[in-house]
mmCIF file with all atom_site columns, C-alpha atoms in Angstrom:
data_model
loop_
_atom_site.group_PDB
_atom_site.id
_atom_site.type_symbol
_atom_site.label_atom_id
_atom_site.label_alt_id
_atom_site.label_comp_id
_atom_site.label_asym_id
_atom_site.label_entity_id
_atom_site.label_seq_id
_atom_site.pdbx_PDB_ins_code
_atom_site.Cartn_x
_atom_site.Cartn_y
_atom_site.Cartn_z
_atom_site.occupancy
_atom_site.B_iso_or_equiv
_atom_site.pdbx_formal_charge
_atom_site.auth_seq_id
_atom_site.auth_comp_id
_atom_site.auth_asym_id
_atom_site.auth_atom_id
_atom_site.pdbx_PDB_model_num
ATOM 1   C CA . MET A 1 1   ? 146.975 50.921 35.497 1.00 40.00 ? 1   MET A CA 1
ATOM 2   C CA . ILE A 1 2   ? 146.586 47.276 36.593 1.00 39.00 ? 2   ILE A CA 1
ATOM 3   C CA . LEU A 1 3   ? 144.390 46.478 33.606 1.00 39.00 ? 3   LEU A CA 1
ATOM 4   C CA . ALA A 1 4   ? 146.806 48.259 31.306 1.00 38.00 ? 4   ALA A CA 1
ATOM 5   C CA . SER A 1 5   ? 149.677 46.082 32.530 1.00 35.00 ? 5   SER A CA 1
ATOM 6   C CA . LEU A 1 6   ? 147.737 42.921 31.722 1.00 36.00 ? 6   LEU A CA 1
ATOM 7   C CA . TYR A 1 7   ? 146.803 43.922 28.205 1.00 37.00 ? 7   TYR A CA 1
ATOM 8   C CA . GLY A 1 8   ? 148.995 44.680 25.235 1.00 38.00 ? 8   GLY A CA 1
ATOM 9   C CA . ALA A 1 9   ? 148.194 46.217 21.883 1.00 39.00 ? 9   ALA A CA 1
ATOM 10  C CA . SER A 1 10  ? 146.801 42.927 20.600 1.00 37.00 ? 10  SER A CA 1
ATOM 11  C CA . GLY A 1 11  ? 145.021 41.633 23.740 1.00 37.00 ? 11  GLY A CA 1
ATOM 12  C CA . PRO A 1 12  ? 145.826 39.954 27.063 1.00 36.00 ? 12  PRO A CA 1
ATOM 13  C CA . VAL A 1 13  ? 149.451 39.225 27.885 1.00 35.00 ? 13  VAL A CA 1
ATOM 14  C CA . ALA A 1 14  ? 149.892 35.514 28.612 1.00 51.00 ? 14  ALA A CA 1
ATOM 15  C CA . ALA A 1 15  ? 151.510 34.594 31.913 1.00 60.00 ? 15  ALA A CA 1
ATOM 16  C CA . ALA A 1 16  ? 153.609 31.532 32.630 1.00 80.00 ? 16  ALA A CA 1
ATOM 17  C CA . ASP A 1 17  ? 151.575 28.578 33.865 1.00 91.00 ? 17  ASP A CA 1
ATOM 18  C CA . CYS A 1 18  ? 154.011 26.724 36.064 1.00 95.00 ? 18  CYS A CA 1
ATOM 19  C CA . GLU A 1 19  ? 151.412 24.213 37.245 1.00 93.00 ? 19  GLU A CA 1
ATOM 20  C CA . ALA A 1 20  ? 150.310 23.085 33.782 1.00 94.00 ? 20  ALA A CA 1
ATOM 21  C CA . THR A 1 21  ? 151.294 19.667 32.470 1.00 93.00 ? 21  THR A CA 1
ATOM 22  C CA . PRO A 1 22  ? 153.657 19.509 29.477 1.00 94.00 ? 22  PRO A CA 1
ATOM 23  C CA . ASN A 1 23  ? 152.040 20.335 26.151 1.00 95.00 ? 23  ASN A CA 1
ATOM 24  C CA . ALA A 1 24  ? 152.860 21.991 22.861 1.00 97.00 ? 24  ALA A CA 1
ATOM 25  C CA . GLY A 1 25  ? 153.315 25.750 23.175 1.00 96.00 ? 25  GLY A CA 1
ATOM 26  C CA . ILE A 1 26  ? 153.243 25.774 26.977 1.00 96.00 ? 26  ILE A CA 1
ATOM 27  C CA . ASP A 1 27  ? 154.725 28.787 28.765 1.00 97.00 ? 27  ASP A CA 1
ATOM 28  C CA . TRP A 1 28  ? 157.017 27.668 31.583 1.00 97.00 ? 28  TRP A CA 1
ATOM 29  C CA . SER A 1 29  ? 159.256 30.712 31.381 1.00 97.00 ? 29  SER A CA 1
ATOM 30  C CA . GLY A 1 30  ? 161.010 31.262 34.694 1.00 97.00 ? 30  GLY A CA 1
ATOM 31  C CA . CYS A 1 31  ? 159.360 28.215 36.271 1.00 97.00 ? 31  CYS A CA 1
ATOM 32  C CA . SER A 1 32  ? 161.114 25.775 38.607 1.00 97.00 ? 32  SER A CA 1
ATOM 33  C CA . LYS A 1 33  ? 160.939 22.307 37.036 1.00 97.00 ? 33  LYS A CA 1
ATOM 34  C CA . ALA A 1 34  ? 164.040 20.707 38.542 1.00 98.00 ? 34  ALA A CA 1
ATOM 35  C CA . ASN A 1 35  ? 164.448 17.020 39.449 1.00 98.00 ? 35  ASN A CA 1
ATOM 36  C CA . LEU A 1 36  ? 161.399 15.857 37.497 1.00 98.00 ? 36  LEU A CA 1
ATOM 37  C CA . MET A 1 37  ? 160.795 12.802 35.319 1.00 98.00 ? 37  MET A CA 1
ATOM 38  C CA . LEU A 1 38  ? 159.315 14.158 32.078 1.00 98.00 ? 38  LEU A CA 1
ATOM 39  C CA . PRO A 1 39  ? 160.546 11.758 29.368 1.00 98.00 ? 39  PRO A CA 1
ATOM 40  C CA . SER A 1 40  ? 158.798 11.729 25.983 1.00 98.00 ? 40  SER A CA 1
ATOM 41  C CA . SER A 1 41  ? 157.030 15.021 26.695 1.00 98.00 ? 41  SER A CA 1
ATOM 42  C CA . THR A 1 42  ? 155.549 17.097 23.876 1.00 98.00 ? 42  THR A CA 1
ATOM 43  C CA . LEU A 1 43  ? 156.998 20.593 24.231 1.00 98.00 ? 43  LEU A CA 1
ATOM 44  C CA . THR A 1 44  ? 156.933 21.766 20.627 1.00 98.00 ? 44  THR A CA 1
ATOM 45  C CA . LYS A 1 45  ? 157.348 25.550 20.490 1.00 98.00 ? 45  LYS A CA 1
ATOM 46  C CA . ALA A 1 46  ? 157.236 25.666 24.292 1.00 98.00 ? 46  ALA A CA 1
ATOM 47  C CA . VAL A 1 47  ? 158.521 28.761 26.079 1.00 98.00 ? 47  VAL A CA 1
ATOM 48  C CA . LEU A 1 48  ? 161.013 27.537 28.674 1.00 98.00 ? 48  LEU A CA 1
ATOM 49  C CA . SER A 1 49  ? 163.235 30.597 28.797 1.00 98.00 ? 49  SER A CA 1
ATOM 50  C CA . GLY A 1 50  ? 164.813 31.097 32.203 1.00 98.00 ? 50  GLY A CA 1
ATOM 51  C CA . ALA A 1 51  ? 163.258 27.891 33.558 1.00 98.00 ? 51  ALA A CA 1
ATOM 52  C CA . ASN A 1 52  ? 165.136 25.718 36.049 1.00 98.00 ? 52  ASN A CA 1
ATOM 53  C CA . LEU A 1 53  ? 165.255 22.208 34.561 1.00 98.00 ? 53  LEU A CA 1
ATOM 54  C CA . SER A 1 54  ? 168.314 20.968 36.437 1.00 98.00 ? 54  SER A CA 1
ATOM 55  C CA . ALA A 1 55  ? 168.488 17.175 36.826 1.00 98.00 ? 55  ALA A CA 1
ATOM 56  C CA . THR A 1 56  ? 165.185 16.848 34.955 1.00 98.00 ? 56  THR A CA 1
ATOM 57  C CA . ASP A 1 57  ? 164.722 13.963 32.515 1.00 98.00 ? 57  ASP A CA 1
ATOM 58  C CA . LEU A 1 58  ? 163.406 15.190 29.155 1.00 98.00 ? 58  LEU A CA 1
ATOM 59  C CA . GLY A 1 59  ? 164.806 12.239 27.239 1.00 98.00 ? 59  GLY A CA 1
ATOM 60  C CA . SER A 1 60  ? 163.101 11.516 23.898 1.00 98.00 ? 60  SER A CA 1
ATOM 61  C CA . SER A 1 61  ? 160.930 14.630 24.268 1.00 98.00 ? 61  SER A CA 1
ATOM 62  C CA . ASP A 1 62  ? 159.847 16.830 21.360 1.00 98.00 ? 62  ASP A CA 1
ATOM 63  C CA . LEU A 1 63  ? 161.354 20.295 21.805 1.00 98.00 ? 63  LEU A CA 1
ATOM 64  C CA . THR A 1 64  ? 161.104 21.361 18.173 1.00 98.00 ? 64  THR A CA 1
ATOM 65  C CA . GLU A 1 65  ? 161.393 25.177 17.960 1.00 98.00 ? 65  GLU A CA 1
ATOM 66  C CA . ALA A 1 66  ? 161.164 25.457 21.747 1.00 98.00 ? 66  ALA A CA 1
ATOM 67  C CA . ASN A 1 67  ? 162.696 28.508 23.404 1.00 98.00 ? 67  ASN A CA 1
ATOM 68  C CA . LEU A 1 68  ? 165.037 27.574 26.263 1.00 98.00 ? 68  LEU A CA 1
ATOM 69  C CA . GLU A 1 69  ? 167.113 30.748 26.276 1.00 98.00 ? 69  GLU A CA 1
ATOM 70  C CA . LYS A 1 70  ? 168.895 31.233 29.626 1.00 98.00 ? 70  LYS A CA 1
ATOM 71  C CA . ALA A 1 71  ? 167.326 28.043 31.036 1.00 98.00 ? 71  ALA A CA 1
ATOM 72  C CA . THR A 1 72  ? 169.246 26.044 33.648 1.00 98.00 ? 72  THR A CA 1
ATOM 73  C CA . LEU A 1 73  ? 169.785 22.424 32.611 1.00 98.00 ? 73  LEU A CA 1
ATOM 74  C CA . ILE A 1 74  ? 172.637 21.338 34.882 1.00 98.00 ? 74  ILE A CA 1
ATOM 75  C CA . ARG A 1 75  ? 172.870 17.523 34.856 1.00 98.00 ? 75  ARG A CA 1
ATOM 76  C CA . ALA A 1 76  ? 169.614 17.360 32.875 1.00 98.00 ? 76  ALA A CA 1
ATOM 77  C CA . SER A 1 77  ? 168.919 14.669 30.268 1.00 98.00 ? 77  SER A CA 1
ATOM 78  C CA . LEU A 1 78  ? 167.742 15.464 26.758 1.00 98.00 ? 78  LEU A CA 1
ATOM 79  C CA . SER A 1 79  ? 169.044 12.169 25.421 1.00 98.00 ? 79  SER A CA 1
ATOM 80  C CA . GLY A 1 80  ? 167.317 11.236 22.187 1.00 98.00 ? 80  GLY A CA 1
ATOM 81  C CA . ALA A 1 81  ? 165.201 14.399 22.196 1.00 98.00 ? 81  ALA A CA 1
ATOM 82  C CA . THR A 1 82  ? 164.040 16.143 19.036 1.00 98.00 ? 82  THR A CA 1
ATOM 83  C CA . ALA A 1 83  ? 164.994 19.814 19.111 1.00 98.00 ? 83  ALA A CA 1
ATOM 84  C CA . GLU A 1 84  ? 165.279 21.087 15.546 1.00 98.00 ? 84  GLU A CA 1
ATOM 85  C CA . LYS A 1 85  ? 165.541 24.886 15.431 1.00 98.00 ? 85  LYS A CA 1
ATOM 86  C CA . ALA A 1 86  ? 165.268 25.105 19.213 1.00 98.00 ? 86  ALA A CA 1
ATOM 87  C CA . ASN A 1 87  ? 166.818 28.047 21.044 1.00 98.00 ? 87  ASN A CA 1
ATOM 88  C CA . PHE A 1 88  ? 169.363 26.901 23.648 1.00 98.00 ? 88  PHE A CA 1
ATOM 89  C CA . SER A 1 89  ? 171.279 30.166 23.632 1.00 98.00 ? 89  SER A CA 1
ATOM 90  C CA . ARG A 1 90  ? 172.940 31.097 26.929 1.00 98.00 ? 90  ARG A CA 1
ATOM 91  C CA . ILE A 1 91  ? 171.721 27.991 28.762 1.00 98.00 ? 91  ILE A CA 1
ATOM 92  C CA . GLU A 1 92  ? 173.658 26.513 31.690 1.00 98.00 ? 92  GLU A CA 1
ATOM 93  C CA . ALA A 1 93  ? 174.004 22.794 31.086 1.00 98.00 ? 93  ALA A CA 1
ATOM 94  C CA . TYR A 1 94  ? 177.115 21.519 32.833 1.00 96.00 ? 94  TYR A CA 1
ATOM 95  C CA . ARG A 1 95  ? 177.530 17.720 32.816 1.00 97.00 ? 95  ARG A CA 1
ATOM 96  C CA . SER A 1 96  ? 174.229 17.192 31.006 1.00 98.00 ? 96  SER A CA 1
ATOM 97  C CA . ASN A 1 97  ? 173.293 14.341 28.697 1.00 98.00 ? 97  ASN A CA 1
ATOM 98  C CA . PHE A 1 98  ? 172.371 15.512 25.193 1.00 98.00 ? 98  PHE A CA 1
ATOM 99  C CA . SER A 1 99  ? 173.462 12.278 23.527 1.00 98.00 ? 99  SER A CA 1
ATOM 100 C CA . GLY A 1 100 ? 171.562 11.446 20.369 1.00 98.00 ? 100 GLY A CA 1
ATOM 101 C CA . ILE A 1 101 ? 169.697 14.759 20.356 1.00 98.00 ? 101 ILE A CA 1
ATOM 102 C CA . LYS A 1 102 ? 168.325 15.822 16.967 1.00 98.00 ? 102 LYS A CA 1
ATOM 103 C CA . ALA A 1 103 ? 169.105 19.530 17.018 1.00 98.00 ? 103 ALA A CA 1
ATOM 104 C CA . ALA A 1 104 ? 169.619 20.533 13.395 1.00 98.00 ? 104 ALA A CA 1
ATOM 105 C CA . GLY A 1 105 ? 169.445 24.304 13.045 1.00 98.00 ? 105 GLY A CA 1
ATOM 106 C CA . ALA A 1 106 ? 169.375 24.857 16.802 1.00 98.00 ? 106 ALA A CA 1
ATOM 107 C CA . SER A 1 107 ? 171.155 27.747 18.484 1.00 98.00 ? 107 SER A CA 1
ATOM 108 C CA . PHE A 1 108 ? 173.538 27.111 21.372 1.00 98.00 ? 108 PHE A CA 1
ATOM 109 C CA . ALA A 1 109 ? 175.121 30.557 21.068 1.00 98.00 ? 109 ALA A CA 1
ATOM 110 C CA . GLY A 1 110 ? 176.741 31.612 24.326 1.00 98.00 ? 110 GLY A CA 1
ATOM 111 C CA . ALA A 1 111 ? 175.680 28.366 26.031 1.00 98.00 ? 111 ALA A CA 1
ATOM 112 C CA . GLU A 1 112 ? 177.676 26.882 28.917 1.00 98.00 ? 112 GLU A CA 1
ATOM 113 C CA . LEU A 1 113 ? 177.949 23.170 28.183 1.00 98.00 ? 113 LEU A CA 1
ATOM 114 C CA . GLN A 1 114 ? 181.118 22.107 29.979 1.00 98.00 ? 114 GLN A CA 1
ATOM 115 C CA . ARG A 1 115 ? 181.499 18.292 30.150 1.00 98.00 ? 115 ARG A CA 1
ATOM 116 C CA . THR A 1 116 ? 178.165 17.730 28.396 1.00 98.00 ? 116 THR A CA 1
ATOM 117 C CA . ASN A 1 117 ? 177.617 14.526 26.416 1.00 98.00 ? 117 ASN A CA 1
ATOM 118 C CA . LEU A 1 118 ? 176.752 15.321 22.789 1.00 98.00 ? 118 LEU A CA 1
ATOM 119 C CA . THR A 1 119 ? 177.717 11.972 21.292 1.00 98.00 ? 119 THR A CA 1
ATOM 120 C CA . GLU A 1 120 ? 175.794 10.717 18.255 1.00 98.00 ? 120 GLU A CA 1
ATOM 121 C CA . ALA A 1 121 ? 173.871 14.016 18.058 1.00 98.00 ? 121 ALA A CA 1
ATOM 122 C CA . ASP A 1 122 ? 172.579 15.603 14.858 1.00 98.00 ? 122 ASP A CA 1
ATOM 123 C CA . LEU A 1 123 ? 173.943 19.146 15.043 1.00 98.00 ? 123 LEU A CA 1
ATOM 124 C CA . THR A 1 124 ? 173.668 19.977 11.350 1.00 97.00 ? 124 THR A CA 1
ATOM 125 C CA . GLY A 1 125 ? 173.735 23.752 10.955 1.00 97.00 ? 125 GLY A CA 1
ATOM 126 C CA . ALA A 1 126 ? 173.739 24.325 14.719 1.00 98.00 ? 126 ALA A CA 1
ATOM 127 C CA . ASP A 1 127 ? 175.277 27.512 16.106 1.00 98.00 ? 127 ASP A CA 1
ATOM 128 C CA . PHE A 1 128 ? 177.754 27.202 18.996 1.00 98.00 ? 128 PHE A CA 1
ATOM 129 C CA . SER A 1 129 ? 179.204 30.692 18.592 1.00 98.00 ? 129 SER A CA 1
ATOM 130 C CA . LYS A 1 130 ? 180.816 31.978 21.822 1.00 98.00 ? 130 LYS A CA 1
ATOM 131 C CA . ALA A 1 131 ? 179.752 28.806 23.653 1.00 98.00 ? 131 ALA A CA 1
ATOM 132 C CA . GLU A 1 132 ? 181.717 27.251 26.519 1.00 98.00 ? 132 GLU A CA 1
ATOM 133 C CA . LEU A 1 133 ? 182.383 23.700 25.288 1.00 98.00 ? 133 LEU A CA 1
ATOM 134 C CA . SER A 1 134 ? 185.360 22.552 27.334 1.00 98.00 ? 134 SER A CA 1
ATOM 135 C CA . ARG A 1 135 ? 185.526 18.751 27.607 1.00 98.00 ? 135 ARG A CA 1
ATOM 136 C CA . VAL A 1 136 ? 182.291 18.324 25.605 1.00 98.00 ? 136 VAL A CA 1
ATOM 137 C CA . ASN A 1 137 ? 182.140 14.971 23.834 1.00 98.00 ? 137 ASN A CA 1
ATOM 138 C CA . PHE A 1 138 ? 181.019 15.327 20.194 1.00 98.00 ? 138 PHE A CA 1
ATOM 139 C CA . SER A 1 139 ? 182.090 11.803 19.182 1.00 97.00 ? 139 SER A CA 1
ATOM 140 C CA . LYS A 1 140 ? 180.051 10.287 16.336 1.00 97.00 ? 140 LYS A CA 1
ATOM 141 C CA . SER A 1 141 ? 177.959 13.455 16.037 1.00 98.00 ? 141 SER A CA 1
ATOM 142 C CA . THR A 1 142 ? 176.982 15.065 12.739 1.00 97.00 ? 142 THR A CA 1
ATOM 143 C CA . ILE A 1 143 ? 178.368 18.601 12.630 1.00 97.00 ? 143 ILE A CA 1
ATOM 144 C CA . THR A 1 144 ? 177.839 19.537 8.978  1.00 96.00 ? 144 THR A CA 1
ATOM 145 C CA . GLY A 1 145 ? 177.672 23.323 8.717  1.00 96.00 ? 145 GLY A CA 1
ATOM 146 C CA . THR A 1 146 ? 178.064 23.771 12.483 1.00 97.00 ? 146 THR A CA 1
ATOM 147 C CA . ARG A 1 147 ? 179.495 27.090 13.698 1.00 98.00 ? 147 ARG A CA 1
ATOM 148 C CA . PHE A 1 148 ? 182.092 27.145 16.485 1.00 98.00 ? 148 PHE A CA 1
ATOM 149 C CA . SER A 1 149 ? 183.144 30.768 16.010 1.00 98.00 ? 149 SER A CA 1
ATOM 150 C CA . LEU A 1 150 ? 184.712 32.223 19.184 1.00 98.00 ? 150 LEU A CA 1
ATOM 151 C CA . ALA A 1 151 ? 183.786 29.056 21.111 1.00 98.00 ? 151 ALA A CA 1
ATOM 152 C CA . ASN A 1 152 ? 185.930 27.540 23.853 1.00 98.00 ? 152 ASN A CA 1
ATOM 153 C CA . LEU A 1 153 ? 186.592 23.949 22.742 1.00 98.00 ? 153 LEU A CA 1
ATOM 154 C CA . ALA A 1 154 ? 189.402 23.251 25.199 1.00 98.00 ? 154 ALA A CA 1
ATOM 155 C CA . ARG A 1 155 ? 189.806 19.480 25.626 1.00 97.00 ? 155 ARG A CA 1
ATOM 156 C CA . ALA A 1 156 ? 186.600 18.857 23.665 1.00 98.00 ? 156 ALA A CA 1
ATOM 157 C CA . LYS A 1 157 ? 186.438 15.617 21.689 1.00 98.00 ? 157 LYS A CA 1
ATOM 158 C CA . LEU A 1 158 ? 185.537 15.824 18.001 1.00 97.00 ? 158 LEU A CA 1
ATOM 159 C CA . THR A 1 159 ? 187.124 12.501 17.096 1.00 94.00 ? 159 THR A CA 1
ATOM 160 C CA . GLY A 1 160 ? 184.691 10.384 15.108 1.00 94.00 ? 160 GLY A CA 1
ATOM 161 C CA . ALA A 1 161 ? 182.378 13.294 14.240 1.00 96.00 ? 161 ALA A CA 1
ATOM 162 C CA . THR A 1 162 ? 181.029 13.316 10.694 1.00 94.00 ? 162 THR A CA 1
ATOM 163 C CA . PHE A 1 163 ? 180.458 16.285 8.415  1.00 92.00 ? 163 PHE A CA 1
ATOM 164 C CA . LYS A 1 164 ? 180.482 17.375 4.801  1.00 89.00 ? 164 LYS A CA 1
ATOM 165 C CA . GLY A 1 165 ? 181.664 20.750 3.644  1.00 84.00 ? 165 GLY A CA 1
ATOM 166 C CA . PRO A 1 166 ? 182.845 23.631 5.821  1.00 89.00 ? 166 PRO A CA 1
ATOM 167 C CA . ILE A 1 167 ? 182.442 24.144 9.546  1.00 94.00 ? 167 ILE A CA 1
ATOM 168 C CA . ALA A 1 168 ? 183.444 27.452 11.121 1.00 97.00 ? 168 ALA A CA 1
ATOM 169 C CA . PHE A 1 169 ? 186.235 27.753 13.699 1.00 97.00 ? 169 PHE A CA 1
ATOM 170 C CA . ASP A 1 170 ? 186.874 31.504 13.508 1.00 97.00 ? 170 ASP A CA 1
ATOM 171 C CA . GLU A 1 171 ? 188.834 32.482 16.650 1.00 98.00 ? 171 GLU A CA 1
ATOM 172 C CA . ALA A 1 172 ? 187.791 29.291 18.452 1.00 98.00 ? 172 ALA A CA 1
ATOM 173 C CA . PHE A 1 173 ? 190.019 28.213 21.351 1.00 98.00 ? 173 PHE A CA 1
ATOM 174 C CA . LEU A 1 174 ? 191.303 24.731 20.524 1.00 98.00 ? 174 LEU A CA 1
ATOM 175 C CA . PHE A 1 175 ? 193.564 23.886 23.465 1.00 97.00 ? 175 PHE A CA 1
ATOM 176 C CA . LEU A 1 176 ? 194.011 20.083 23.384 1.00 97.00 ? 176 LEU A CA 1
ATOM 177 C CA . THR A 1 177 ? 190.851 19.754 21.265 1.00 97.00 ? 177 THR A CA 1
ATOM 178 C CA . ARG A 1 178 ? 190.721 16.206 19.909 1.00 97.00 ? 178 ARG A CA 1
ATOM 179 C CA . VAL A 1 179 ? 190.601 16.250 16.100 1.00 97.00 ? 179 VAL A CA 1
ATOM 180 C CA . GLU A 1 180 ? 192.342 12.958 15.367 1.00 96.00 ? 180 GLU A CA 1
ATOM 181 C CA . GLY A 1 181 ? 191.381 11.464 12.020 1.00 95.00 ? 181 GLY A CA 1
ATOM 182 C CA . LEU A 1 182 ? 189.202 14.393 10.948 1.00 95.00 ? 182 LEU A CA 1
ATOM 183 C CA . ASP A 1 183 ? 189.229 15.908 7.476  1.00 95.00 ? 183 ASP A CA 1
ATOM 184 C CA . LEU A 1 184 ? 189.317 19.622 8.270  1.00 95.00 ? 184 LEU A CA 1
ATOM 185 C CA . SER A 1 185 ? 190.458 20.637 4.801  1.00 94.00 ? 185 SER A CA 1
ATOM 186 C CA . ALA A 1 186 ? 187.218 22.562 4.176  1.00 93.00 ? 186 ALA A CA 1
ATOM 187 C CA . ALA A 1 187 ? 187.020 24.134 7.649  1.00 95.00 ? 187 ALA A CA 1
ATOM 188 C CA . THR A 1 188 ? 186.907 27.927 7.724  1.00 96.00 ? 188 THR A CA 1
ATOM 189 C CA . GLY A 1 189 ? 188.602 30.357 10.075 1.00 96.00 ? 189 GLY A CA 1
ATOM 190 C CA . LEU A 1 190 ? 191.381 28.003 11.189 1.00 97.00 ? 190 LEU A CA 1
ATOM 191 C CA . LYS A 1 191 ? 194.821 29.496 11.782 1.00 97.00 ? 191 LYS A CA 1
ATOM 192 C CA . GLN A 1 192 ? 198.173 27.862 12.430 1.00 97.00 ? 192 GLN A CA 1
ATOM 193 C CA . GLU A 1 193 ? 198.225 29.030 16.050 1.00 97.00 ? 193 GLU A CA 1
ATOM 194 C CA . GLN A 1 194 ? 194.931 27.235 16.683 1.00 98.00 ? 194 GLN A CA 1
ATOM 195 C CA . ILE A 1 195 ? 196.236 24.036 15.123 1.00 97.00 ? 195 ILE A CA 1
ATOM 196 C CA . ALA A 1 196 ? 199.356 24.270 17.286 1.00 96.00 ? 196 ALA A CA 1
ATOM 197 C CA . LEU A 1 197 ? 197.156 23.963 20.371 1.00 97.00 ? 197 LEU A CA 1
ATOM 198 C CA . ALA A 1 198 ? 194.902 21.170 19.073 1.00 97.00 ? 198 ALA A CA 1
ATOM 199 C CA . CYS A 1 199 ? 195.508 17.412 19.077 1.00 97.00 ? 199 CYS A CA 1
ATOM 200 C CA . GLY A 1 200 ? 195.478 15.659 15.731 1.00 97.00 ? 200 GLY A CA 1
ATOM 201 C CA . ASP A 1 201 ? 197.369 12.784 14.178 1.00 96.00 ? 201 ASP A CA 1
ATOM 202 C CA . GLY A 1 202 ? 198.680 11.528 10.852 1.00 93.00 ? 202 GLY A CA 1
ATOM 203 C CA . GLN A 1 203 ? 195.155 11.116 9.506  1.00 96.00 ? 203 GLN A CA 1
ATOM 204 C CA . THR A 1 204 ? 194.026 14.664 10.328 1.00 96.00 ? 204 THR A CA 1
ATOM 205 C CA . LYS A 1 205 ? 193.687 16.752 7.155  1.00 96.00 ? 205 LYS A CA 1
ATOM 206 C CA . LEU A 1 206 ? 194.132 20.499 7.377  1.00 96.00 ? 206 LEU A CA 1
ATOM 207 C CA . PRO A 1 207 ? 193.149 23.438 5.162  1.00 96.00 ? 207 PRO A CA 1
ATOM 208 C CA . THR A 1 208 ? 195.631 24.515 2.513  1.00 95.00 ? 208 THR A CA 1
ATOM 209 C CA . GLY A 1 209 ? 198.521 26.464 4.035  1.00 96.00 ? 209 GLY A CA 1
ATOM 210 C CA . LEU A 1 210 ? 198.328 24.876 7.487  1.00 97.00 ? 210 LEU A CA 1
ATOM 211 C CA . THR A 1 211 ? 200.716 22.201 8.671  1.00 96.00 ? 211 THR A CA 1
ATOM 212 C CA . PRO A 1 212 ? 200.589 19.608 11.483 1.00 96.00 ? 212 PRO A CA 1
ATOM 213 C CA . PRO A 1 213 ? 202.621 20.735 14.511 1.00 95.00 ? 213 PRO A CA 1
ATOM 214 C CA . PRO A 1 214 ? 205.553 18.598 15.664 1.00 93.00 ? 214 PRO A CA 1
ATOM 215 C CA . ASN A 1 215 ? 203.779 17.592 18.902 1.00 90.00 ? 215 ASN A CA 1
ATOM 216 C CA . TRP A 1 216 ? 201.132 15.489 17.101 1.00 95.00 ? 216 TRP A CA 1
ATOM 217 C CA . PRO A 1 217 ? 199.893 13.050 18.241 1.00 94.00 ? 217 PRO A CA 1
ATOM 218 C CA . CYS A 1 218 ? 199.436 14.598 21.686 1.00 91.00 ? 218 CYS A CA 1
ATOM 219 C CA . LYS A 1 219 ? 200.000 12.940 25.006 1.00 83.00 ? 219 LYS A CA 1
ATOM 220 C CA . HIS A 1 220 ? 196.716 13.078 26.917 1.00 69.00 ? 220 HIS A CA 1
ATOM 221 C CA . ASP A 1 221 ? 196.277 13.416 30.631 1.00 60.00 ? 221 ASP A CA 1
#
């Protein structure tokens, strides 16, 4: 029975190696790696699901196609990291620094990213469906093709973000979301009741059929 539990249909089942140094394809699933200095690490296709990386510095690291599902990254730094097609779904990353991250095609579905810094990030084609994004700063980020369906963007800042073509806001919560100066004419899923909650200005462009509410520009607290 013991041997059977260690072997699958195709051979031995790999176990997490929490003591190993960072390398491509490493399995740190469920490991405690909090409060560490690991900048510029190579973690391509690493398995970090469920790992505790709180307050850890992974700035400028390569996390391409890494799996961080359900990882804890509270106050962690991934500033300047490369994370194309990485899986950040359902992570906890309150007050973290993801500024300048290159995360095209990454999934942040269901992630909790309250007050996280995502300025100047490449989020082309990223998926933030059902994510908690209150007070997240997306200023100067690239959000072409990004999906915010069912996301909570309350008080998030999109001012200065750049994108071409549609981005999805189906049933997103846009309470005091900063969209000043943005051309949202190609955005999908937007409804008048969402716009009524958001904060735009005279330069904000809306999809056909939607109109700026009388409270624009908003007074901010």
